[in-house]
Coordinates of C-alpha atoms in Angstrom, one line a residue:
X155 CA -57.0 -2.9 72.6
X156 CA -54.3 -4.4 70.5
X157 CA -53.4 -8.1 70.5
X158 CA -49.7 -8.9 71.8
X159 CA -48.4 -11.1 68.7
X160 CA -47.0 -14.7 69.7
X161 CA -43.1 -14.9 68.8
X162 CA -43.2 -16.3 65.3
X163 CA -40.2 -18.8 64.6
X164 CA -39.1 -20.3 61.4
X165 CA -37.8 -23.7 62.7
X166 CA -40.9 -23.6 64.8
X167 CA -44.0 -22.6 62.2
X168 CA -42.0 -25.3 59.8
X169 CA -42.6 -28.1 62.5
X170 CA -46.2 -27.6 62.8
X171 CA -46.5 -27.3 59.3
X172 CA -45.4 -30.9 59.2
X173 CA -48.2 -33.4 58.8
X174 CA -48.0 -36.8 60.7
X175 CA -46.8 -38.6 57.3
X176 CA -43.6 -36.0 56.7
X177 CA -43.1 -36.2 60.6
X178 CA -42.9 -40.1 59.6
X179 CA -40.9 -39.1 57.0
X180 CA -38.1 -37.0 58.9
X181 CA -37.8 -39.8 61.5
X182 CA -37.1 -42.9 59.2
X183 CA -34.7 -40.4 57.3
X184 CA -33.0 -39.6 60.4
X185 CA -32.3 -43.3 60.9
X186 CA -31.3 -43.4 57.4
X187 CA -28.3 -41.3 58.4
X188 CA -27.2 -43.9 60.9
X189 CA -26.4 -41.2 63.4
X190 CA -27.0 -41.5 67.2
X191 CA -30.8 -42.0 67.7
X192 CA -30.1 -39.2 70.7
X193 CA -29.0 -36.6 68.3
X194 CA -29.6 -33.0 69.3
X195 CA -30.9 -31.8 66.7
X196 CA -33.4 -34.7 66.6
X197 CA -33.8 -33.9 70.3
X198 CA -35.1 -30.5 69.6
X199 CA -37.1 -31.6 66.6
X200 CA -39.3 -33.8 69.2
X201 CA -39.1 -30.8 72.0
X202 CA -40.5 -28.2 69.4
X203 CA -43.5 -31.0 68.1
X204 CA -44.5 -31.3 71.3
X205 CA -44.6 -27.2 72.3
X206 CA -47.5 -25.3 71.7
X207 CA -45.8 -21.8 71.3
X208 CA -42.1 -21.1 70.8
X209 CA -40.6 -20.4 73.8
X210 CA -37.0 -20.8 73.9
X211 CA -36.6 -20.8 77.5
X212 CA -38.7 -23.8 77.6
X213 CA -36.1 -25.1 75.3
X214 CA -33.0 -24.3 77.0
X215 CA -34.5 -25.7 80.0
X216 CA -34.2 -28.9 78.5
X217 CA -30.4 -28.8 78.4
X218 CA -29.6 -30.2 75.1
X219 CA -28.2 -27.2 74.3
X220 CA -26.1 -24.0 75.7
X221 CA -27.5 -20.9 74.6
X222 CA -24.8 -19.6 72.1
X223 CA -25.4 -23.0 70.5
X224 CA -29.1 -22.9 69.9
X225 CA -29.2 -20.8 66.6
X226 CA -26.7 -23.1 64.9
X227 CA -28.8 -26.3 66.2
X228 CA -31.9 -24.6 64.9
X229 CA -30.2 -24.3 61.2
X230 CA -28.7 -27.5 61.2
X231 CA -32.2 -28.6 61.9
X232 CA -34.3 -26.1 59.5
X233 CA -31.9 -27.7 56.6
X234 CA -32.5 -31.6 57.6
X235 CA -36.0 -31.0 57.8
X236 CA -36.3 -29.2 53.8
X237 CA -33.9 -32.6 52.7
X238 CA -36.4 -34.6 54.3
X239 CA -39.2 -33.3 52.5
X240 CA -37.7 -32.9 49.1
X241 CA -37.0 -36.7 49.6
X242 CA -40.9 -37.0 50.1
X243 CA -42.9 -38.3 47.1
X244 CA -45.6 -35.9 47.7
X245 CA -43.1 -33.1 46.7
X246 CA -41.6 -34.4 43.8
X247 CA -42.6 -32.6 41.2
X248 CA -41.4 -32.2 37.5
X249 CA -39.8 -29.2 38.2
X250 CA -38.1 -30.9 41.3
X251 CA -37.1 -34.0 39.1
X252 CA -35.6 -31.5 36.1
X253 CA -33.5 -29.8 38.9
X254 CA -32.2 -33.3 40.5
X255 CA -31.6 -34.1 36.7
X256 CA -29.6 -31.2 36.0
X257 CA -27.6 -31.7 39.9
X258 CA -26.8 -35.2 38.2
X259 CA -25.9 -34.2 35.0
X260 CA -23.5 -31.6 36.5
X261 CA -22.1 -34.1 38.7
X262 CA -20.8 -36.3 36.0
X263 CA -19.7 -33.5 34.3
X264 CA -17.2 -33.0 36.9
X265 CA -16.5 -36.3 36.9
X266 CA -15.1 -35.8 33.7
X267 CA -17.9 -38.2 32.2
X268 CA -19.4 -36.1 29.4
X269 CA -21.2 -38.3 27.4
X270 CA -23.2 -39.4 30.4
X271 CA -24.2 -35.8 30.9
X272 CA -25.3 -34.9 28.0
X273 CA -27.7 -37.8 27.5
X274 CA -28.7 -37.0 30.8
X275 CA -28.9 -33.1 30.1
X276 CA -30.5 -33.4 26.8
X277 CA -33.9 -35.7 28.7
X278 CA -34.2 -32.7 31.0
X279 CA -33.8 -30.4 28.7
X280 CA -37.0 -31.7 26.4
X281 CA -38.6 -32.2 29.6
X282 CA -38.5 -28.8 30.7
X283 CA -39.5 -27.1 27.3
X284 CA -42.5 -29.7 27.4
X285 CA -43.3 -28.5 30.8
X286 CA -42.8 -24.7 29.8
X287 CA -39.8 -24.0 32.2
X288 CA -38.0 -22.3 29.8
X289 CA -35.5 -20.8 32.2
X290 CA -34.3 -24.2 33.7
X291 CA -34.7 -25.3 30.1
X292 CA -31.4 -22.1 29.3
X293 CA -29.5 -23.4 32.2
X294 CA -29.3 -26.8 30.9
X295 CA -28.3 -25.2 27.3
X296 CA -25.8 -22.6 28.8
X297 CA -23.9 -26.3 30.6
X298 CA -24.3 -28.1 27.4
X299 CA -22.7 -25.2 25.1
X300 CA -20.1 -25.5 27.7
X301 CA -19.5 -29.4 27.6
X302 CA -20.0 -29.5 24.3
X303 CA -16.3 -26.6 23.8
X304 CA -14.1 -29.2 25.8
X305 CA -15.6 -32.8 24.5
X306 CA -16.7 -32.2 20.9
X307 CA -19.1 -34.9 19.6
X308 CA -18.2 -35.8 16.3
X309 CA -22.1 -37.5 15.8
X310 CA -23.7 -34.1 15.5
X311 CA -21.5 -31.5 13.1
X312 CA -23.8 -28.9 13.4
X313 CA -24.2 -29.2 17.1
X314 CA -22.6 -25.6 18.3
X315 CA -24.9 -23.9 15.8
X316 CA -28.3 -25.8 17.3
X317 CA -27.4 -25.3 20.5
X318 CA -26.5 -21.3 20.0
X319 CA -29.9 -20.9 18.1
X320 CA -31.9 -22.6 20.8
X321 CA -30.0 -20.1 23.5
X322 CA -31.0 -17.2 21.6
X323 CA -34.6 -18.4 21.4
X324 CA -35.0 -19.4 25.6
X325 CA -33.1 -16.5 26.0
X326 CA -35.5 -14.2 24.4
X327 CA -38.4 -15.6 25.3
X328 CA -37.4 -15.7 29.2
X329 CA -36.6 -11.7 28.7
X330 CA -40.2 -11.5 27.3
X331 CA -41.7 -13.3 30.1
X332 CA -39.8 -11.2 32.5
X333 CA -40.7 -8.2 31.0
X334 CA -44.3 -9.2 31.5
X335 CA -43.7 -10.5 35.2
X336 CA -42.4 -7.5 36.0
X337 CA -44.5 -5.0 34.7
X338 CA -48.0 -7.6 36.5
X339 CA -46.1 -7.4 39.7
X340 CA -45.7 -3.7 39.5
X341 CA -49.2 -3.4 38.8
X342 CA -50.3 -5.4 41.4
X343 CA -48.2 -3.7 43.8
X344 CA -50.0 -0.8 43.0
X345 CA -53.0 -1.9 43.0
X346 CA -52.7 -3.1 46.7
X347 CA -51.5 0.2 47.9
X348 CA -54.1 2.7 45.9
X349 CA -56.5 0.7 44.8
X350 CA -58.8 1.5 41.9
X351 CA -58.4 4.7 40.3
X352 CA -60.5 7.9 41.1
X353 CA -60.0 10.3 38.5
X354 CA -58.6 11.1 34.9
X355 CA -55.3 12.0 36.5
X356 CA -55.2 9.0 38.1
X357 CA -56.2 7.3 34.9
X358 CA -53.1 8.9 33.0
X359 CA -50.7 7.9 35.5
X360 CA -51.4 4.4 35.4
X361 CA -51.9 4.2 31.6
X362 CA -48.7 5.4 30.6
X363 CA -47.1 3.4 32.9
X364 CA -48.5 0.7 31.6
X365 CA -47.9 1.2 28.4
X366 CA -44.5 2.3 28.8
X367 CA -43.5 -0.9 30.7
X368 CA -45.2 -3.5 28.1
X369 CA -43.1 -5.0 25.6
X370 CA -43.5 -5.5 21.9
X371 CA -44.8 -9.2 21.2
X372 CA -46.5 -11.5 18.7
X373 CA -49.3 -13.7 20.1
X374 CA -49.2 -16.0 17.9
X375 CA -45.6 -16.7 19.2
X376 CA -46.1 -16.8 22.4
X377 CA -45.9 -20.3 24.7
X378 CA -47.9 -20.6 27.6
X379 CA -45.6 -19.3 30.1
X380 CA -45.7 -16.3 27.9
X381 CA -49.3 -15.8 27.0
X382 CA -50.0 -16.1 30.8
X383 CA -48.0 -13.2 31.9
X384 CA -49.7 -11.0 29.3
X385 CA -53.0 -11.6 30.6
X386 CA -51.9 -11.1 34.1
X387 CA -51.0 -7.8 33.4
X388 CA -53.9 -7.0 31.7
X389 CA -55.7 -7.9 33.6
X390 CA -54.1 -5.6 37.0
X391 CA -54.3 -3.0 34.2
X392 CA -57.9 -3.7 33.7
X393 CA -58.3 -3.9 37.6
X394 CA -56.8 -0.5 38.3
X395 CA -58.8 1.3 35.8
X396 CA -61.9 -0.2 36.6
X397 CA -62.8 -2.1 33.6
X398 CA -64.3 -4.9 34.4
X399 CA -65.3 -6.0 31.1
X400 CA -62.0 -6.2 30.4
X401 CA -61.0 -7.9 33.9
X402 CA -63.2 -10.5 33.0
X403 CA -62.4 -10.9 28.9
X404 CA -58.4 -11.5 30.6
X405 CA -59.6 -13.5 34.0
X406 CA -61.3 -15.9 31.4
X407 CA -58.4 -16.3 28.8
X408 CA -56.3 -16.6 31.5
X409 CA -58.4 -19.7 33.2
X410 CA -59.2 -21.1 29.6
X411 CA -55.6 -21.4 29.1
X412 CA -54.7 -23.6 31.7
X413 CA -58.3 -25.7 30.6
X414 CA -57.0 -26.3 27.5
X415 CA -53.3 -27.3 29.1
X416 CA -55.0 -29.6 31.6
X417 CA -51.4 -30.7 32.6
X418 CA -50.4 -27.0 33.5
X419 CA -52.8 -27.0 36.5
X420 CA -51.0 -29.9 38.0
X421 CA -47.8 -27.6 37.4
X422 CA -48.8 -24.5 37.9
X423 CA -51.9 -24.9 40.7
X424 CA -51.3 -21.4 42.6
X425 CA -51.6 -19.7 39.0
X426 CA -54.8 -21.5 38.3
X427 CA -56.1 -21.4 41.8
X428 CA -55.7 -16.8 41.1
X429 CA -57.4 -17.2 38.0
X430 CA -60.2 -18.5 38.8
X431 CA -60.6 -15.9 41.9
X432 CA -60.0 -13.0 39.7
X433 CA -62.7 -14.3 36.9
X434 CA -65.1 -14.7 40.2
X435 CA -64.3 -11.3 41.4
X436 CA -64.5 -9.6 37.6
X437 CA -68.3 -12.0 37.3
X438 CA -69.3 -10.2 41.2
X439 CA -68.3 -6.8 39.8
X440 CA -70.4 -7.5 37.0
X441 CA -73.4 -8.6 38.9
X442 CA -73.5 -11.8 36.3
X443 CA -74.9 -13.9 38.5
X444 CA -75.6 -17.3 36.6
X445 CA -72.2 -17.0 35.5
X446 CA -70.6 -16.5 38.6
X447 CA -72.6 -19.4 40.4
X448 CA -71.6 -21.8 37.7
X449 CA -67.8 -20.4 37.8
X450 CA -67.8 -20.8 41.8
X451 CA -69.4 -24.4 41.3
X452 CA -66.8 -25.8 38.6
X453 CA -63.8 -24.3 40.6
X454 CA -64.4 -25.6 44.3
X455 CA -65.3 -28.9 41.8
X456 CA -62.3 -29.2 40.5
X457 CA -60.2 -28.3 43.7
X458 CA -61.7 -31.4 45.5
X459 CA -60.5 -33.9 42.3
X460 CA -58.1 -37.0 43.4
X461 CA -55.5 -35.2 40.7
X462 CA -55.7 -31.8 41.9
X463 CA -52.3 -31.4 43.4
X464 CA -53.5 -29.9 47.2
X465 CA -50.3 -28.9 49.0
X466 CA -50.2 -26.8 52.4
X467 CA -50.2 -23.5 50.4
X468 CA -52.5 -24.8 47.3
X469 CA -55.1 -25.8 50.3
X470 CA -55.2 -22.8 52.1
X471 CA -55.3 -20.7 48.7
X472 CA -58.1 -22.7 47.7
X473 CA -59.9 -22.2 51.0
X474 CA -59.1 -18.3 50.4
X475 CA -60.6 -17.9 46.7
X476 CA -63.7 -20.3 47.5
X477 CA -65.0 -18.5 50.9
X478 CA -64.5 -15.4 49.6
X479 CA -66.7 -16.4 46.9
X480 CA -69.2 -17.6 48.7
X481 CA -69.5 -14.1 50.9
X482 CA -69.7 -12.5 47.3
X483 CA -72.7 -14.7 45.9
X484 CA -74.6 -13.8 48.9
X485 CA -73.8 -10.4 49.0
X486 CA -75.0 -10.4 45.3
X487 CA -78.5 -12.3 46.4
X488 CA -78.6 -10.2 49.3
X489 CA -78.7 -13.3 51.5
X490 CA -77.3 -12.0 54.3
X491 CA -79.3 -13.6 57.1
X492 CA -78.4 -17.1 55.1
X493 CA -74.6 -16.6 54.4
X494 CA -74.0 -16.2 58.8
X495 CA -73.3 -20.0 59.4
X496 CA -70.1 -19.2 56.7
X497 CA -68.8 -16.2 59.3
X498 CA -68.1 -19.3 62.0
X499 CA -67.1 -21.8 59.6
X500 CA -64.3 -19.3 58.6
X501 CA -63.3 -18.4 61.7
X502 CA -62.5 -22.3 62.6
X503 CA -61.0 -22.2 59.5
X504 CA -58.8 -19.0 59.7
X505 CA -57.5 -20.8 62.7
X506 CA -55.8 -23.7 61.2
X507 CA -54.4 -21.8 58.1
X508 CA -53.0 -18.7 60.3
X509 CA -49.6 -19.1 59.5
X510 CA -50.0 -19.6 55.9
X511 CA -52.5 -16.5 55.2
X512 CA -51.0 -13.1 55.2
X513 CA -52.6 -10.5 57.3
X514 CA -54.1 -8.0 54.8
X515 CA -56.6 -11.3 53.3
X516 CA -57.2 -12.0 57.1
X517 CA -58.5 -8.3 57.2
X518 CA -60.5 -8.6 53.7
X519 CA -62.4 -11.6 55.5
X520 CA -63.1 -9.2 58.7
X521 CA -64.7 -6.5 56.5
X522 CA -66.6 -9.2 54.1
X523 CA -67.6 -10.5 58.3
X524 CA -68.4 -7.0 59.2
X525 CA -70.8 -6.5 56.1
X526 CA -72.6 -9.5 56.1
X527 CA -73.7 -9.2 59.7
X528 CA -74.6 -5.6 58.6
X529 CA -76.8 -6.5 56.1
X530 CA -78.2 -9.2 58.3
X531 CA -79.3 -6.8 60.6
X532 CA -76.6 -7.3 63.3
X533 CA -75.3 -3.6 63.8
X534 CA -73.0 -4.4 66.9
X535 CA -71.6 -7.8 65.5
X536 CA -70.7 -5.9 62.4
X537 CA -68.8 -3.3 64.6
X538 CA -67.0 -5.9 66.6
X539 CA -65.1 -7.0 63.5
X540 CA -64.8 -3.6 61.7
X541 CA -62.7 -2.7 65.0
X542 CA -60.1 -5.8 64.2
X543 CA -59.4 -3.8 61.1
X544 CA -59.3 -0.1 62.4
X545 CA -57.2 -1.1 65.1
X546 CA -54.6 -2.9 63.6
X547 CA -52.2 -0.4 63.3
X548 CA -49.2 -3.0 61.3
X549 CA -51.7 -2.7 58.0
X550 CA -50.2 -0.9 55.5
X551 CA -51.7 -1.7 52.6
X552 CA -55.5 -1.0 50.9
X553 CA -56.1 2.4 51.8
X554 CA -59.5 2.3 50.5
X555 CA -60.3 -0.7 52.5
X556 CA -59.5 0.8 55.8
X557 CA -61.5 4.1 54.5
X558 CA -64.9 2.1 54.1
X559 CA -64.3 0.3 57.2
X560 CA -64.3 3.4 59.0
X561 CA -67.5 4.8 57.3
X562 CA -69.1 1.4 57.4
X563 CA -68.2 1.8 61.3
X564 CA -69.4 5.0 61.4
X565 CA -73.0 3.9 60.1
X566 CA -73.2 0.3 62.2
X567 CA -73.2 2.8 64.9
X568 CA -75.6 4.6 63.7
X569 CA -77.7 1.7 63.8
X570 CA -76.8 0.4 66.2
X571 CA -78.3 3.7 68.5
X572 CA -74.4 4.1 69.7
X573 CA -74.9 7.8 69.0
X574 CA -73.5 9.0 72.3
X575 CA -69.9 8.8 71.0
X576 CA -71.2 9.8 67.3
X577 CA -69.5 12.9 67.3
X578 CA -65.9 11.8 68.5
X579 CA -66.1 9.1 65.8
X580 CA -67.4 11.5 62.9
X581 CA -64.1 13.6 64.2
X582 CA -61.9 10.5 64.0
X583 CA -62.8 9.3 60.7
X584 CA -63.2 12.9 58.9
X585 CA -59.8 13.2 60.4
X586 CA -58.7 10.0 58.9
X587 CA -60.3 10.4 55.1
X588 CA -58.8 14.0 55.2
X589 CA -55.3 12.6 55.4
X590 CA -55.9 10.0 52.3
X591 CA -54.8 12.0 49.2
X592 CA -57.6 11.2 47.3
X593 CA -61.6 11.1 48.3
X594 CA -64.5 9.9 46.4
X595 CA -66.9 12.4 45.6
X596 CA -69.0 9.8 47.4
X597 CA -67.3 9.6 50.7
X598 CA -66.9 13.4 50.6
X599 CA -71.0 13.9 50.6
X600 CA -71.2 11.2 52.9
X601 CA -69.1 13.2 55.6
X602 CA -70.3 16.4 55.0
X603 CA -73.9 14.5 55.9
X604 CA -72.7 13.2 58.9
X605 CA -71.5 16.0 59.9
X606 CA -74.9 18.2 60.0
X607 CA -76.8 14.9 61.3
X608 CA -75.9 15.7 65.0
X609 CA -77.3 19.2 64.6
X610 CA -80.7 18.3 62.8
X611 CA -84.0 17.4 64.7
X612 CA -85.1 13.6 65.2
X613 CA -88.0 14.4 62.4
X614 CA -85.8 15.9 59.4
X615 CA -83.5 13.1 59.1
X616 CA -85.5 11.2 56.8
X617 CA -85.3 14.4 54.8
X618 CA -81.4 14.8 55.5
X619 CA -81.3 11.1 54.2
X620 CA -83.7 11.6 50.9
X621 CA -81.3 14.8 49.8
X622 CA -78.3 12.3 50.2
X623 CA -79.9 9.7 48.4
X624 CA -80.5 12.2 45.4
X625 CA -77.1 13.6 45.2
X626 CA -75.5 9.8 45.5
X627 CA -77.6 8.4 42.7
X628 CA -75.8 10.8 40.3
X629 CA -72.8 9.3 40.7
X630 CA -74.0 5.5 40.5
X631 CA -73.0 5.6 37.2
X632 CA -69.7 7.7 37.1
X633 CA -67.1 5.3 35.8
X634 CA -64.6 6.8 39.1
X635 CA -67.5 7.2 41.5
X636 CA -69.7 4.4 41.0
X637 CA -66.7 1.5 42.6
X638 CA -67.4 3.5 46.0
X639 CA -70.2 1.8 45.8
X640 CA -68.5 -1.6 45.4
X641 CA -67.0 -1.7 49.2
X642 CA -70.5 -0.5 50.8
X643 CA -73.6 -0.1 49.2
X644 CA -74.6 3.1 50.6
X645 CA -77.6 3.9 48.3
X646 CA -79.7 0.6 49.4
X647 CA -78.7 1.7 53.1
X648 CA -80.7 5.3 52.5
X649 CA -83.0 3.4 50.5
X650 CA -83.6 1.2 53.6
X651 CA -83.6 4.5 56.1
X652 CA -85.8 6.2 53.7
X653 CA -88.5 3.2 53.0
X654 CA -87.9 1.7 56.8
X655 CA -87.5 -1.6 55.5
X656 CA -84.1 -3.5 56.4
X657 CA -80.8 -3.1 54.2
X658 CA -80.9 -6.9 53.1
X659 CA -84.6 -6.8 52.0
X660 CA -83.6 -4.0 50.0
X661 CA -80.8 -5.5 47.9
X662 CA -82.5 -9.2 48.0
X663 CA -85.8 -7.4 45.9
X664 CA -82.7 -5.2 43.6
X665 CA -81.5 -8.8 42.7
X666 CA -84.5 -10.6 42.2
X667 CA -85.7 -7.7 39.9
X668 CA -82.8 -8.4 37.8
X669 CA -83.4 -12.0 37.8
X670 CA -87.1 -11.3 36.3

């Protein structure tokens, strides 16, 4: 059964965004305009705080409005609110304040005041170089280039040269930078819809893209903006191809680099807030344990710190990168009896952030859900959230994701003793993995398994699971095979089937061994 989605509207998921402070905020700034208390569109403003989904009729009802007039209400609305909160001091940022410099500085320009501008242009200017926003930093140079040909300031005579030489350099360092941004966002992309990849073809593709797309640079000349592009990049590249060493040598220089800019976290938060998940996710991979503890520790730390700038989206990012952390570390202790109270804590959590986190990380959460009551025992729970993901029919995105979901699925059940639909859903899910392009060797010797389970007697599936053990343990460490094993850990499952013991007994004693 598929949820109907509630009507999702702008003007309407900006209101409820608003905390009590901003909502304040827009009201004394209202009356700042000294227009009519009754205004429409303040009318409307109070209509949609009070509605608990949009519903336009409800709206109309009202009759502040005709119909045809609603849209233009609702834009003339949308735009007082953003003014409102630009106005706020909780949003003024540098990069807010170098912008309002350079509206200023225009302003006076046109005002035919040049002088005045420039003073005012050359403050931004070292202001946004100090702050690495090197592309603002070009705009301001481009305007002062073109003050400086109509009023030429006799204090400076080698002015048009400085300012042409300082255009080259922003210039090619912002081409570099995009260059870079590009090419991480490509891989990214990529990453999101394949995955890691499964073979040397695989391998090739994505390594002479790669390389084809990175440009020439000098480390040694690169700023900060600069430096952390390049080790974005590398790190995707590193992600892709399943080198985790590398993800985290990359994940680290990247989150040492904003350490050693303190500054830049207050700047940049989102950047640092993606580091520090992708060093915790390269540490999990790694099963370094101690590190990854202390990692997790130090970052939900320092996103609790009276400086840390915690916005709407930096809070929910930061709730994002922390729980799925904390699913990791237990699924690396095999804790899974212990992590359950964070499945409901998530939940509450998911609710009040819905609007600000996208559906594919809602769907990551479902499966980390779905494993963690797996390995706790809780075959039918596990199913129940497994189905959120198979049935969503709008994702697009993961492909390997919704694979192990179906095979996790297919096992739950299994375990569950919901064998009297085990052959439709073997049907169903070899059906699905035969449309994917590409199959791990893994999931290929899973299905052929299932397939002959239904046919064997009650006593030879211990031997049915012992042969499939044997064959699976040769590819634990195939450099393409082995990640398979990242999504679901099918070889402590067997392990578990084979030695009747539970599944999270079975990884806990596999940790603590390496602990010894």
């Amino acid at each position: 059964m598929t949820m109907v989605k509630e009507q999702k509207d702008n003007l309407f998921v900006l209101v409820k965004s608003l905390s009590k402070s901003e909502k304040r905020q827009f009201k004394l700034y209202v009356g700042r305009l000294g227009v009519n208390e009754d205004s429409k569109f303040l009318m409307l403003f109070n209509i949609l705080d009070k509605l608990k989904t949009y519903d336009e009729s409800a709206i109309l009802k009202k009759g502040i409005v005709k119909k045809q007039q609603l849209s233009n209400l609702k834009a003339h609305l949308y735009k007082q609110i953003l003014i409102s909160l630009r106005l706020n001091p909780s949003h003024q940022n540098i990069r807010i304040q170098i912008r309002e410099q350079l509206d200023f500085a225009t302003i006076l320009y046109h005002k035919g005041l040049y002088k005045q501008s420039l003073k005012i242009l050359d403050k931004a200017k070292n202001l946004a170089i100090s702050h690495e926003e090197k592309n603002v930093a070009y705009e301001i140079v481009e305007l002062e280039k073109v003050i400086e040909s109509q009023y030429i300031t006799r204090s400076i005579s080698n002015r048009a040269d400085e300012l042409t030489i300082q255009a080259k350099e922003l210039s090619l360092q912002n081409v570099l930078a995009s260059k870079l941004s590009n090419l991480s966002l490509q891989l990214y992309g990529l990453f999101l819809k394949t995955g890691y990849v499964k073979n040397d073809e695989e391998f090739q593709v994505i390594d002479k893209y790669y390389r084809d797309r990175l440009p020439k640079y000098d480390i040694n000349k690169l700023g900060f903006r600069e430096k952390l592009w390049l080790y974005k990049a590398k790190l995707w590249y590193s992600f892709l191809t399943v080198d985790f060493l590398s993800c985290y040598k990359y994940a680290s220089k990247w989150v040492d680099l904003f350490y050693k800019n303190k500054d830049m976290i207050v700047l940049n938060p989102v950047f640092f807030l993606r580091g520090n998940h992708y060093l915790l996710e390269a540490l999990f991979y790694l099963r370094h344990y101690d590190k990854f503890k202390d990692t997790l520790s130090k970052f939900e730390t320092i996103t609790q710190e009276k400086w840390f700038p915690l916005d709407d989206n930096n809070e929910s990012l930061a709730f994002l990168y922390i729980y799925n952390n904390k699913f990791n570390l237990h699924f690396i202790e095999g804790s899974f009896v212990e992590g359950l109270p964070l499945i409901d804590d998530v939940l509450e959590k998911l609710k009040s952030y819905s609007n600000r986190i996208d559906e594919h990380h809602i769907m990551v959460f479902y499966y980390k859900m779905a494993s963690m009551y797996f390995g706790a025992g809780e075959s039918r729970k596990c199913i129940y959230f497994l189905d959120k993901i198979i049935s969503n029919k709008s994702l697009q995105m993961r492909e390997d994701l919704l694979c192990f979901s179906r095979i996790l699925n297919l096992v739950a059940h299994y375990e569950a003793g919901l064998d009297y639909n085990l052959d439709v859903l073997i049907r169903s899910t070899y059906k699905f993995l035969i449309k994917m392009e590409d199959l791990y060797e893994v999931q290929k010797e899973f299905i052929k398994f299932l397939r002959v389970l239904g046919d064997i007697y009650p006593h030879e599936v211990k031997n049915e699971f012992i042969k499939l053990h044997k064959k699976l343990k040769e590819f634990e460490n195939d450099p393409y095979q082995s990640r398979a094993f990242l999504y679901l850990d099918i070889i402590s499952w067997l392990e578990s089937k084979i030695e009747n013991r539970p599944i999270g007994q079975i990884i806990r004693d596999k940790f603590l061994q390496t602990q010894v």
